[in-house]
Structure formats: C-alpha cells, structure tokens
C-alpha cells in the first residue's frame, strides 16, 4: 500500500507540475494584474484537491464492481466457495483523506516552483 501511495503521489506531483508549467504565462498575467501569492497558492491547491476528489470518485466507481468480480472469481477457482463481500466506509474515507493530503502537498510543491519566477520571466515563458 505504501508503494502504491508513493507511486501515485509521484504521479500526482508530476501532473500538478505539468499543469503549472503549462499555465506559467497565465500565472504571470495574474501576478502582473496584482493577484497576491496567497490567492494564487489557494487557487492551485484547490485545483489539486478537486482533481484528487474526482480521481477518488472514479476509483471507487471502478474498484467496487471490479473487486467483487475478481474476488468472486478467485474464490470460485481456487477454493470452490462463495465469498461474502463487504465494503469498508472507513477505508474509503481514509483513502480520501490520504489522496487529499498528497494533493495538497503536490500542489504546494508545484506552486512554489511557479512563485520563484518573476513576473517578467513568467510573461516571457514559452
């Protein structure tokens, strides 16, 4: 599980970095118009949280039916028995907490890199 969290976290950091790099010019324009760094940071962190929540919803939508099917097939093949499925709401919401936590960290790392650029550098970025 820790390995999955680590790899997923690295993927999310990369995604957020790409999002921020692609919008470097937009960030420069917002800063040139007077947007404070704390509001820019909030905007990018909120975007990361929204992406995390959407990915959590999609993963739950895929994981529940897939785990039921694969679990039933596994027990049918190897144990010739039926399995009773149960879903842990605590586990689902714990995973949501983990995903949101890592999205905030990844977003803060990405926005920190964008804040290092001056307005002039941001506007001239291609």
CSV table of N, CA and C in Angstrom, one decimal:
chain,number,residue,atom,x,y,z
A,1,UNK,N,0.8,-1.2,0.0
A,1,UNK,CA,0.0,0.0,0.0
A,1,UNK,C,0.9,1.3,0.0
A,2,UNK,N,1.9,1.2,0.8
A,2,UNK,CA,2.8,2.4,0.8
A,2,UNK,C,3.5,2.6,-0.5
A,3,UNK,N,3.8,1.6,-1.2
A,3,UNK,CA,4.4,1.7,-2.5
A,3,UNK,C,3.4,2.3,-3.5
A,4,UNK,N,2.1,1.9,-3.4
A,4,UNK,CA,1.1,2.5,-4.3
A,4,UNK,C,0.9,3.9,-4.0
A,5,UNK,N,0.9,4.3,-2.7
A,5,UNK,CA,0.8,5.7,-2.3
A,5,UNK,C,1.9,6.5,-2.8
A,6,UNK,N,3.1,6.0,-2.7
A,6,UNK,CA,4.3,6.7,-3.2
A,6,UNK,C,4.3,6.9,-4.7
A,7,UNK,N,4.0,5.9,-5.4
A,7,UNK,CA,4.0,6.0,-6.9
A,7,UNK,C,2.8,6.9,-7.3
A,8,UNK,N,1.7,6.8,-6.7
A,8,UNK,CA,0.6,7.7,-7.0
A,8,UNK,C,0.9,9.1,-6.7
A,9,UNK,N,1.6,9.3,-5.5
A,9,UNK,CA,2.0,10.7,-5.2
A,9,UNK,C,2.9,11.3,-6.1
A,10,UNK,N,3.9,10.5,-6.6
A,10,UNK,CA,4.8,11.0,-7.6
A,10,UNK,C,4.1,11.3,-8.9
A,11,UNK,N,3.2,10.5,-9.3
A,11,UNK,CA,2.4,10.8,-10.5
A,11,UNK,C,1.6,12.1,-10.3
A,12,UNK,N,1.1,12.3,-9.2
A,12,UNK,CA,0.3,13.5,-8.9
A,12,UNK,C,1.1,14.7,-8.9
A,13,UNK,N,2.3,14.6,-8.3
A,13,UNK,CA,3.3,15.7,-8.3
A,13,UNK,C,3.6,16.1,-9.8
A,14,UNK,N,3.9,15.1,-10.6
A,14,UNK,CA,4.2,15.3,-12.0
A,14,UNK,C,3.1,16.0,-12.7
A,15,UNK,N,1.9,15.5,-12.5
A,15,UNK,CA,0.7,16.1,-13.1
A,15,UNK,C,0.5,17.6,-12.7
A,16,UNK,N,0.6,17.9,-11.4
A,16,UNK,CA,0.5,19.2,-11.0
A,16,UNK,C,1.6,20.1,-11.5
A,17,UNK,N,2.8,19.6,-11.6
A,17,UNK,CA,3.9,20.4,-12.2
A,17,UNK,C,3.7,20.7,-13.6
A,18,UNK,N,3.2,19.7,-14.4
A,18,UNK,CA,2.9,20.0,-15.8
A,18,UNK,C,1.8,21.0,-15.9
A,19,UNK,N,0.7,20.9,-15.1
A,19,UNK,CA,-0.4,21.9,-15.1
A,19,UNK,C,0.2,23.3,-14.8
A,20,UNK,N,1.0,23.4,-13.9
A,20,UNK,CA,1.6,24.7,-13.5
A,20,UNK,C,2.5,25.3,-14.6
A,21,UNK,N,3.3,24.4,-15.2
A,21,UNK,CA,4.3,24.8,-16.2
A,21,UNK,C,3.5,25.3,-17.5
A,22,UNK,N,2.4,24.5,-17.8
A,22,UNK,CA,1.6,24.9,-19.0
A,22,UNK,C,0.9,26.3,-18.8
A,23,UNK,N,0.7,26.6,-17.5
A,23,UNK,CA,0.0,27.9,-17.2
A,23,UNK,C,0.9,28.9,-16.7
A,24,UNK,N,2.2,28.8,-16.9
A,24,UNK,CA,3.1,29.8,-16.4
A,24,UNK,C,2.8,31.2,-16.8
A,25,UNK,N,2.5,31.3,-18.1
A,25,UNK,CA,2.2,32.6,-18.7
A,25,UNK,C,0.9,33.2,-18.0
A,26,UNK,N,-0.1,32.4,-17.8
A,26,UNK,CA,-1.3,32.8,-17.2
A,26,UNK,C,-1.0,33.2,-15.7
A,27,UNK,N,-0.2,32.5,-15.1
A,27,UNK,CA,0.2,32.9,-13.7
A,27,UNK,C,0.9,34.2,-13.7
A,28,UNK,N,1.8,34.4,-14.7
A,28,UNK,CA,2.4,35.7,-14.8
A,28,UNK,C,1.5,36.9,-15.0
A,29,UNK,N,0.5,36.6,-15.8
A,29,UNK,CA,-0.5,37.7,-16.1
A,29,UNK,C,-1.3,38.0,-14.8
A,30,UNK,N,-1.7,36.9,-14.1
A,30,UNK,CA,-2.5,37.2,-12.9
A,30,UNK,C,-1.6,37.9,-11.9
A,31,UNK,N,-0.3,37.6,-11.8
A,31,UNK,CA,0.6,38.3,-10.8
A,31,UNK,C,0.8,39.7,-11.3
A,32,UNK,N,0.9,39.9,-12.6
A,32,UNK,CA,1.1,41.3,-13.1
A,32,UNK,C,-0.2,42.2,-12.9
A,33,UNK,N,-1.3,41.5,-12.8
A,33,UNK,CA,-2.6,42.3,-12.6
A,33,UNK,C,-2.8,42.5,-11.1
A,34,UNK,N,-1.9,42.0,-10.3
A,34,UNK,CA,-1.9,42.3,-8.8
A,34,UNK,C,-2.4,41.1,-7.9
A,35,UNK,N,-2.6,40.0,-8.5
A,35,UNK,CA,-3.0,38.8,-7.6
A,35,UNK,C,-1.9,38.5,-6.6
A,36,UNK,N,-2.3,38.4,-5.4
A,36,UNK,CA,-1.4,38.1,-4.3
A,36,UNK,C,-1.0,36.6,-4.4
A,37,UNK,N,0.2,36.4,-3.9
A,37,UNK,CA,0.7,35.0,-4.0
A,37,UNK,C,-0.2,34.0,-3.2
A,38,UNK,N,-0.7,34.5,-2.1
A,38,UNK,CA,-1.5,33.6,-1.2
A,38,UNK,C,-2.8,33.2,-2.0
A,39,UNK,N,-3.4,34.1,-2.8
A,39,UNK,CA,-4.6,33.7,-3.6
A,39,UNK,C,-4.2,32.8,-4.7
A,40,UNK,N,-3.1,33.0,-5.3
A,40,UNK,CA,-2.6,32.1,-6.4
A,40,UNK,C,-2.4,30.7,-5.8
A,41,UNK,N,-1.7,30.7,-4.6
A,41,UNK,CA,-1.5,29.4,-4.0
A,41,UNK,C,-2.8,28.7,-3.7
A,42,UNK,N,-3.8,29.4,-3.2
A,42,UNK,CA,-5.1,28.8,-2.9
A,42,UNK,C,-5.7,28.2,-4.1
A,43,UNK,N,-5.6,29.0,-5.2
A,43,UNK,CA,-6.3,28.6,-6.5
A,43,UNK,C,-5.7,27.3,-7.0
A,44,UNK,N,-4.4,27.2,-6.9
A,44,UNK,CA,-3.7,25.9,-7.4
A,44,UNK,C,-3.9,24.8,-6.5
A,45,UNK,N,-3.9,25.0,-5.2
A,45,UNK,CA,-4.2,23.9,-4.2
A,45,UNK,C,-5.6,23.5,-4.4
A,46,UNK,N,-6.6,24.4,-4.6
A,46,UNK,CA,-8.0,24.0,-4.8
A,46,UNK,C,-8.1,23.1,-6.0
A,47,UNK,N,-7.4,23.5,-7.1
A,47,UNK,CA,-7.4,22.7,-8.3
A,47,UNK,C,-6.9,21.3,-8.0
A,48,UNK,N,-5.8,21.2,-7.3
A,48,UNK,CA,-5.3,19.9,-6.9
A,48,UNK,C,-6.3,19.1,-6.1
A,49,UNK,N,-7.0,19.7,-5.1
A,49,UNK,CA,-8.0,19.0,-4.3
A,49,UNK,C,-9.1,18.5,-5.2
A,50,UNK,N,-9.6,19.3,-6.1
A,50,UNK,CA,-10.7,18.9,-7.0
A,50,UNK,C,-10.3,17.7,-7.8
A,51,UNK,N,-9.1,17.8,-8.4
A,51,UNK,CA,-8.6,16.6,-9.2
A,51,UNK,C,-8.5,15.4,-8.3
A,52,UNK,N,-8.1,15.5,-7.1
A,52,UNK,CA,-8.0,14.4,-6.2
A,52,UNK,C,-9.3,13.8,-5.9
A,53,UNK,N,-10.3,14.6,-5.6
A,53,UNK,CA,-11.7,14.1,-5.3
A,53,UNK,C,-12.3,13.5,-6.5
A,54,UNK,N,-12.1,14.0,-7.7
A,54,UNK,CA,-12.6,13.4,-8.9
A,54,UNK,C,-12.0,12.0,-9.1
A,55,UNK,N,-10.7,11.9,-8.9
A,55,UNK,CA,-10.0,10.7,-9.1
A,55,UNK,C,-10.4,9.6,-8.0
A,56,UNK,N,-10.7,10.1,-6.8
A,56,UNK,CA,-11.2,9.2,-5.8
A,56,UNK,C,-12.6,8.7,-6.1
A,57,UNK,N,-13.5,9.5,-6.6
A,57,UNK,CA,-14.8,9.1,-7.0
A,57,UNK,C,-14.7,8.1,-8.1
A,58,UNK,N,-13.9,8.3,-9.1
A,58,UNK,CA,-13.7,7.4,-10.3
A,58,UNK,C,-13.1,6.1,-9.8
A,59,UNK,N,-12.1,6.1,-8.9
A,59,UNK,CA,-11.5,4.9,-8.4
A,59,UNK,C,-12.5,4.1,-7.6
A,60,UNK,N,-13.3,4.7,-6.8
A,60,UNK,CA,-14.3,4.0,-6.0
A,60,UNK,C,-15.3,3.3,-7.0
A,61,UNK,N,-15.7,4.1,-8.0
A,61,UNK,CA,-16.7,3.5,-9.0
A,61,UNK,C,-16.1,2.3,-9.8
A,62,UNK,N,-14.8,2.3,-10.0
A,62,UNK,CA,-14.2,1.2,-10.6
A,62,UNK,C,-13.9,0.0,-9.7
A,63,UNK,N,-13.4,0.4,-8.5
A,63,UNK,CA,-12.9,-0.6,-7.5
A,63,UNK,C,-13.9,-1.5,-7.0
A,64,UNK,N,-15.1,-1.0,-6.7
A,64,UNK,CA,-16.2,-1.8,-6.0
A,64,UNK,C,-16.6,-2.9,-7.0
A,65,UNK,N,-17.1,-2.7,-8.2
A,65,UNK,CA,-17.5,-3.8,-9.0
A,65,UNK,C,-16.4,-4.7,-9.4
A,66,UNK,N,-15.2,-4.1,-9.7
A,66,UNK,CA,-14.0,-4.9,-10.1
A,66,UNK,C,-13.6,-5.9,-9.0
A,67,UNK,N,-13.5,-5.4,-7.7
A,67,UNK,CA,-13.1,-6.2,-6.6
A,67,UNK,C,-14.2,-7.3,-6.3
A,68,UNK,N,-15.4,-7.0,-6.5
A,68,UNK,CA,-16.5,-8.0,-6.3
A,68,UNK,C,-16.3,-9.1,-7.4
A,69,UNK,N,-16.1,-8.7,-8.6
A,69,UNK,CA,-16.0,-9.7,-9.7
A,69,UNK,C,-14.7,-10.6,-9.5
A,70,UNK,N,-13.6,-9.9,-9.3
A,70,UNK,CA,-12.3,-10.6,-9.2
A,70,UNK,C,-12.3,-11.5,-7.9
A,71,UNK,N,-12.8,-11.0,-6.8
A,71,UNK,CA,-12.9,-11.7,-5.6
A,71,UNK,C,-13.7,-13.0,-5.7
A,72,UNK,N,-14.9,-12.8,-6.4
A,72,UNK,CA,-15.8,-14.0,-6.6
A,72,UNK,C,-15.1,-15.0,-7.5
A,73,UNK,N,-14.5,-14.6,-8.6
A,73,UNK,CA,-13.8,-15.5,-9.5
A,73,UNK,C,-12.6,-16.2,-8.8
A,74,UNK,N,-11.9,-15.5,-8.0
A,74,UNK,CA,-10.7,-16.1,-7.3
A,74,UNK,C,-11.2,-17.2,-6.4
A,75,UNK,N,-12.2,-16.9,-5.6
A,75,UNK,CA,-12.7,-17.9,-4.6
A,75,UNK,C,-13.4,-19.0,-5.4
A,76,UNK,N,-14.1,-18.8,-6.5
A,76,UNK,CA,-14.7,-19.9,-7.2
A,76,UNK,C,-13.6,-20.8,-7.8
A,77,UNK,N,-12.5,-20.2,-8.3
A,77,UNK,CA,-11.5,-21.0,-9.0
A,77,UNK,C,-10.6,-21.8,-8.0
A,78,UNK,N,-10.1,-21.1,-6.9
A,78,UNK,CA,-9.2,-21.7,-6.0
A,78,UNK,C,-9.8,-22.4,-4.8
A,79,UNK,N,-10.9,-22.0,-4.3
A,79,UNK,CA,-11.4,-22.6,-3.1
A,79,UNK,C,-12.8,-23.2,-3.4
A,80,UNK,N,-13.3,-23.1,-4.6
A,80,UNK,CA,-14.7,-23.6,-4.9
A,80,UNK,C,-15.7,-23.2,-3.8
A,81,UNK,N,-15.6,-22.0,-3.4
A,81,UNK,CA,-16.5,-21.5,-2.4
A,81,UNK,C,-17.0,-20.1,-2.8
A,82,UNK,N,-18.0,-19.6,-2.1
A,82,UNK,CA,-18.6,-18.3,-2.3
A,82,UNK,C,-18.0,-17.4,-1.2
A,83,UNK,N,-17.8,-16.1,-1.6
A,83,UNK,CA,-17.3,-15.1,-0.7
A,83,UNK,C,-18.4,-14.1,-0.4
A,84,UNK,N,-18.4,-13.6,0.8
A,84,UNK,CA,-19.3,-12.6,1.1
A,84,UNK,C,-18.6,-11.2,1.1
A,85,UNK,N,-19.1,-10.3,0.3
A,85,UNK,CA,-18.4,-9.0,0.1
A,85,UNK,C,-18.9,-8.0,1.1
A,86,UNK,N,-17.9,-7.2,1.6
A,86,UNK,CA,-18.3,-6.1,2.5
A,86,UNK,C,-17.4,-4.9,2.1
A,87,UNK,N,-17.9,-3.8,2.2
A,87,UNK,CA,-17.2,-2.6,1.8
A,87,UNK,C,-17.0,-1.7,3.1
A,88,UNK,N,-15.7,-1.3,3.3
A,88,UNK,CA,-15.4,-0.5,4.5
A,88,UNK,C,-15.5,1.0,4.2
A,89,UNK,N,-16.5,1.6,4.7
A,89,UNK,CA,-16.7,3.0,4.5
A,89,UNK,C,-15.5,3.8,5.2
A,90,UNK,N,-15.1,3.3,6.3
A,90,UNK,CA,-13.9,3.9,7.0
A,90,UNK,C,-12.7,3.9,6.1
A,91,UNK,N,-12.4,2.7,5.4
A,91,UNK,CA,-11.3,2.6,4.5
A,91,UNK,C,-11.5,3.6,3.3
A,92,UNK,N,-12.7,3.7,2.8
A,92,UNK,CA,-12.9,4.5,1.6
A,92,UNK,C,-12.6,6.0,2.0
A,93,UNK,N,-13.1,6.4,3.1
A,93,UNK,CA,-12.9,7.8,3.5
A,93,UNK,C,-11.5,8.1,4.1
A,94,UNK,N,-10.8,7.1,4.6
A,94,UNK,CA,-9.4,7.2,5.0
A,94,UNK,C,-8.6,7.4,3.7
A,95,UNK,N,-8.9,6.7,2.6
A,95,UNK,CA,-8.2,6.8,1.4
A,95,UNK,C,-8.5,8.2,0.8
A,96,UNK,N,-9.7,8.7,1.0
A,96,UNK,CA,-10.0,10.1,0.5
A,96,UNK,C,-9.1,11.1,1.3
A,97,UNK,N,-8.9,10.9,2.6
A,97,UNK,CA,-8.0,11.8,3.3
A,97,UNK,C,-6.6,11.7,2.8
A,98,UNK,N,-6.1,10.5,2.6
A,98,UNK,CA,-4.7,10.3,2.1
A,98,UNK,C,-4.6,11.0,0.7
A,99,UNK,N,-5.5,10.8,-0.2
A,99,UNK,CA,-5.5,11.4,-1.5
A,99,UNK,C,-5.5,12.9,-1.4
A,100,UNK,N,-6.3,13.5,-0.6
A,100,UNK,CA,-6.4,15.0,-0.5
A,100,UNK,C,-5.1,15.5,0.2
A,101,UNK,N,-4.6,14.8,1.1
A,101,UNK,CA,-3.4,15.2,1.8
A,101,UNK,C,-2.2,15.3,0.8
A,102,UNK,N,-2.1,14.2,0.0
A,102,UNK,CA,-1.0,14.2,-1.0
A,102,UNK,C,-1.2,15.2,-2.1
A,103,UNK,N,-2.5,15.5,-2.4
A,103,UNK,CA,-2.8,16.5,-3.5
A,103,UNK,C,-2.4,17.9,-3.0
A,104,UNK,N,-2.6,18.2,-1.7
A,104,UNK,CA,-2.2,19.5,-1.2
A,104,UNK,C,-0.7,19.6,-1.2
A,105,UNK,N,0.0,18.6,-0.8
A,105,UNK,CA,1.5,18.6,-0.8
A,105,UNK,C,2.0,18.8,-2.2
A,106,UNK,N,1.4,18.0,-3.2
A,106,UNK,CA,1.9,18.1,-4.6
A,106,UNK,C,1.6,19.5,-5.1
A,107,UNK,N,0.5,20.1,-4.8
A,107,UNK,CA,0.1,21.4,-5.3
A,107,UNK,C,1.0,22.4,-4.7
A,108,UNK,N,1.3,22.3,-3.4
A,108,UNK,CA,2.2,23.3,-2.8
A,108,UNK,C,3.6,23.3,-3.4
A,109,UNK,N,4.1,22.0,-3.7
A,109,UNK,CA,5.4,21.9,-4.4
A,109,UNK,C,5.4,22.6,-5.7
A,110,UNK,N,4.3,22.3,-6.5
A,110,UNK,CA,4.2,22.9,-7.8
A,110,UNK,C,4.1,24.4,-7.8
A,111,UNK,N,3.3,25.0,-6.9
A,111,UNK,CA,3.1,26.4,-6.9
A,111,UNK,C,4.3,27.1,-6.3
A,112,UNK,N,5.1,26.4,-5.5
A,112,UNK,CA,6.3,27.0,-5.0
A,112,UNK,C,7.3,27.3,-6.2
A,113,UNK,N,7.4,26.3,-7.1
A,113,UNK,CA,8.2,26.5,-8.2
A,113,UNK,C,7.8,27.6,-9.1
A,114,UNK,N,6.5,27.8,-9.3
A,114,UNK,CA,5.9,28.9,-10.1
A,114,UNK,C,6.2,30.3,-9.4
A,115,UNK,N,6.2,30.3,-8.1
A,115,UNK,CA,6.4,31.6,-7.4
A,115,UNK,C,7.8,32.1,-7.5
A,116,UNK,N,8.7,31.2,-7.7
A,116,UNK,CA,10.1,31.6,-7.8
A,116,UNK,C,10.4,32.4,-9.0
A,117,UNK,N,9.6,32.3,-10.1
A,117,UNK,CA,9.7,33.1,-11.3
A,117,UNK,C,9.2,34.5,-11.1
A,118,UNK,N,9.9,35.5,-11.6
A,118,UNK,CA,9.5,36.8,-11.6
A,118,UNK,C,8.3,37.0,-12.6
A,119,UNK,N,7.6,38.1,-12.4
A,119,UNK,CA,6.5,38.4,-13.4
A,119,UNK,C,7.0,38.5,-14.8
A,120,UNK,N,8.2,39.1,-14.9
A,120,UNK,CA,8.8,39.3,-16.3
A,120,UNK,C,9.1,37.9,-16.9
A,121,UNK,N,9.7,37.0,-16.1
A,121,UNK,CA,10.1,35.7,-16.6
A,121,UNK,C,8.8,34.9,-16.9
A,122,UNK,N,7.8,35.0,-16.1
A,122,UNK,CA,6.5,34.3,-16.3
A,122,UNK,C,5.9,34.7,-17.6
A,123,UNK,N,5.9,36.0,-17.9
A,123,UNK,CA,5.2,36.6,-19.1
A,123,UNK,C,6.0,36.2,-20.3
A,124,UNK,N,7.3,36.1,-20.2
A,124,UNK,CA,8.1,35.8,-21.4
A,124,UNK,C,8.3,34.3,-21.6
A,125,UNK,N,7.7,33.4,-20.7
A,125,UNK,CA,7.8,32.0,-20.8
A,125,UNK,C,7.1,31.5,-22.1
A,126,UNK,N,7.7,30.6,-22.8
A,126,UNK,CA,7.1,30.0,-24.0
A,126,UNK,C,6.9,28.5,-23.8
